[in-house]
PDB file of C-alpha atoms in Angstrom:
ATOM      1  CA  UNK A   1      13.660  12.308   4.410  1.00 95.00           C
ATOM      2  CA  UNK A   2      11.070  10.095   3.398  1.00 96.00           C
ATOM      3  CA  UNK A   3      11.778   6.302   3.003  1.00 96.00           C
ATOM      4  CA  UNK A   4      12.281   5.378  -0.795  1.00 96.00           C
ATOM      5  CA  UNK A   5      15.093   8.282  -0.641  1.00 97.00           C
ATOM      6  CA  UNK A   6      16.591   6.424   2.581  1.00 97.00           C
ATOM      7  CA  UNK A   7      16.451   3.538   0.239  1.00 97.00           C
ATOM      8  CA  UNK A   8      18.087   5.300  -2.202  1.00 97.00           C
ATOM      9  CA  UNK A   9      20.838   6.311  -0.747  1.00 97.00           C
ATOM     10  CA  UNK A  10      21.634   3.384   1.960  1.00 96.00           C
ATOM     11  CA  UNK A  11      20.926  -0.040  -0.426  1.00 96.00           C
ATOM     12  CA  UNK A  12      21.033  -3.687   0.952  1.00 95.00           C
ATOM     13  CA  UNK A  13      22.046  -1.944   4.503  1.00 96.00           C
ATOM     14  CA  UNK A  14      20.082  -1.732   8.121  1.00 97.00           C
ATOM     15  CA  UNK A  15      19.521   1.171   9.228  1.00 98.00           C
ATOM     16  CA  UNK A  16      18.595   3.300  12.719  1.00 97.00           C
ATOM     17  CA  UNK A  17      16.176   5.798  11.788  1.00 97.00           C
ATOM     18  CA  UNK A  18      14.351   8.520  14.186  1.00 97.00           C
ATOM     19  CA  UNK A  19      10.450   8.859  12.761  1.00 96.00           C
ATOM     20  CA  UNK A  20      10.238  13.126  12.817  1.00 97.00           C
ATOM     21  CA  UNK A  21       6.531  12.534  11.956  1.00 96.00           C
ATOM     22  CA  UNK A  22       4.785   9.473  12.183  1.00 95.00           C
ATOM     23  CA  UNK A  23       0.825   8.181  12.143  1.00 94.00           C
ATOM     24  CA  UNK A  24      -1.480   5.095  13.393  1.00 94.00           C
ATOM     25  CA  UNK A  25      -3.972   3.077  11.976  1.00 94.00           C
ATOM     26  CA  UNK A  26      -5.698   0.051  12.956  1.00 93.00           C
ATOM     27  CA  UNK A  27      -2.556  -0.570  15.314  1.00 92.00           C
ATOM     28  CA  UNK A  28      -0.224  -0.366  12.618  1.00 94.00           C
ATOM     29  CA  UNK A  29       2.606   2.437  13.099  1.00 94.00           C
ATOM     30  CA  UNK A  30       3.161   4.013   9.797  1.00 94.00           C
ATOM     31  CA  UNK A  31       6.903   6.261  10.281  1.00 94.00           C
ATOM     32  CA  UNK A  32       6.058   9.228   7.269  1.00 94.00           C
ATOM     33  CA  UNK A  33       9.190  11.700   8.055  1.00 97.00           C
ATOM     34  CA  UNK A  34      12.666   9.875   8.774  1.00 97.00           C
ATOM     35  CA  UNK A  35      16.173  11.182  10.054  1.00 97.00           C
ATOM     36  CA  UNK A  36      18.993   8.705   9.346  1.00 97.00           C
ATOM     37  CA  UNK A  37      20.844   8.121  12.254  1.00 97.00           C
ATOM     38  CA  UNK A  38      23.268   5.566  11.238  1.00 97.00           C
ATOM     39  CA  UNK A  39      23.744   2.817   8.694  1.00 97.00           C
ATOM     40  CA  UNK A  40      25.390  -1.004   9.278  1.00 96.00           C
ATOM     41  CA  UNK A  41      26.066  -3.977   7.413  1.00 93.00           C
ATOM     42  CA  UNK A  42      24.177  -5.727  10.444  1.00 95.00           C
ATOM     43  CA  UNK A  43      21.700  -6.045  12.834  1.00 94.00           C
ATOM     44  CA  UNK A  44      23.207  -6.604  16.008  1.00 96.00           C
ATOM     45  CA  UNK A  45      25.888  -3.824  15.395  1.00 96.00           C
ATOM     46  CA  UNK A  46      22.560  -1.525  14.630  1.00 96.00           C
ATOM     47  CA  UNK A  47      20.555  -3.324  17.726  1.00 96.00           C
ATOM     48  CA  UNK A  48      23.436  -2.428  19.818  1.00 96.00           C
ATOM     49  CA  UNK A  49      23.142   1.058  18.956  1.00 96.00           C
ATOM     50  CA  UNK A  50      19.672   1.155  18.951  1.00 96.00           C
ATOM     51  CA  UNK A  51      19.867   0.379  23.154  1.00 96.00           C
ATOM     52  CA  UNK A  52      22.002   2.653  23.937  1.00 96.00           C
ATOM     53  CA  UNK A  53      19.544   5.618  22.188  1.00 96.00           C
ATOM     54  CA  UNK A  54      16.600   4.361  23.470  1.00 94.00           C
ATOM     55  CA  UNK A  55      17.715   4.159  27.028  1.00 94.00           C
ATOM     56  CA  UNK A  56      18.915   7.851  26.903  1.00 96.00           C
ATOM     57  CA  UNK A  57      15.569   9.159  25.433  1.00 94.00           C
ATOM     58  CA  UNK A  58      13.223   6.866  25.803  1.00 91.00           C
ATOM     59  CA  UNK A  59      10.595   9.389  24.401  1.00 91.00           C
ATOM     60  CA  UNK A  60      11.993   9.462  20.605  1.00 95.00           C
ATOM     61  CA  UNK A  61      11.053   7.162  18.287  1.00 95.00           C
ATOM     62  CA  UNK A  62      13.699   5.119  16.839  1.00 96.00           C
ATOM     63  CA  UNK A  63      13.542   2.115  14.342  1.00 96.00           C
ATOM     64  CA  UNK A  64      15.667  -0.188  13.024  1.00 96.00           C
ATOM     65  CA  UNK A  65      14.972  -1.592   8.981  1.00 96.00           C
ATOM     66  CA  UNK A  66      16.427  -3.241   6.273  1.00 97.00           C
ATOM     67  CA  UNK A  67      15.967  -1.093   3.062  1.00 96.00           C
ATOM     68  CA  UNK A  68      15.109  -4.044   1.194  1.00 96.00           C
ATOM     69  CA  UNK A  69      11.956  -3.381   2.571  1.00 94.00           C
ATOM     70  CA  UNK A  70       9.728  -1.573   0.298  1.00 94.00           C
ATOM     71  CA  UNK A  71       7.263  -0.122   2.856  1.00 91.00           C
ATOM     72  CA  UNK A  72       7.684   0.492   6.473  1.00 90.00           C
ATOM     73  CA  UNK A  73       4.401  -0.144   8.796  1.00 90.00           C
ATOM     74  CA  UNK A  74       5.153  -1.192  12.735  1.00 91.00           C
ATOM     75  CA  UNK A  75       2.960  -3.334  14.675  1.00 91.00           C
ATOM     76  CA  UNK A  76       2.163  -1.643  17.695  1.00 88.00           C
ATOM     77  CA  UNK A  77       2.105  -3.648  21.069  1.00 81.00           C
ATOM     78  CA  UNK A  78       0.204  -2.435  23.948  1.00 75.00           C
ATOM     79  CA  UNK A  79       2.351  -2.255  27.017  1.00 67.00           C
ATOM     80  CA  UNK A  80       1.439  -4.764  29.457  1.00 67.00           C
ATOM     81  CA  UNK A  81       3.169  -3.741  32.941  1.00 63.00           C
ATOM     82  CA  UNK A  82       3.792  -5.310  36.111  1.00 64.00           C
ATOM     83  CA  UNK A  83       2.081  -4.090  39.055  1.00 59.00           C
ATOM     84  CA  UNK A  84       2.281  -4.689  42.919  1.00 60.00           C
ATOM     85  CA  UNK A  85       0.642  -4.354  45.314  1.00 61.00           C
ATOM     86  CA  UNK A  86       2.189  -1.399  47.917  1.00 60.00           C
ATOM     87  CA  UNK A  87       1.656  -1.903  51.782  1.00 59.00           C
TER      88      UNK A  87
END
């Protein structure tokens, strides 16, 4: 599903998406092919749900938007870990 039909058919709501197919560009994370998870009239219910995926398959790519939005670009954030030092 691409993102004006998610618009479409979920108005003025947030939503938890899964990106199917997704690209990058100058650090900006552009989600092309979306599956609608779930839909919710706000964004902690949908940040609630959003933890629970994400800590069972930390792999997938899930999102959470407002459709209000007209296009959907993520900033991507390098990871910076914390390291020690092992005896």
């Amino acid at each position: 599903m691409k993102w004006e039909q998610v618009r479409e058919q979920y108005p003025e709501q947030w939503v938890l998406i899964e990106a199917i197919s997704a690209y990058s560009e100058n650090s900006i994370r552009y989600p092309e092919e979306l599956s609608v998870i779930s839909n919710f009239p706000d964004s902690t219910t949908a940040w609630k749900e959003y933890q629970k995926l994400h800590l069972a398959e930390p792999s997938r790519e899930y999102y959470i938007f407002h459709t209000d939005n007209d296009i959907l670009q993520v900033e991507e954030q390098k990871f910076v870990g914390v390291t020690r030092r092992l005896q």
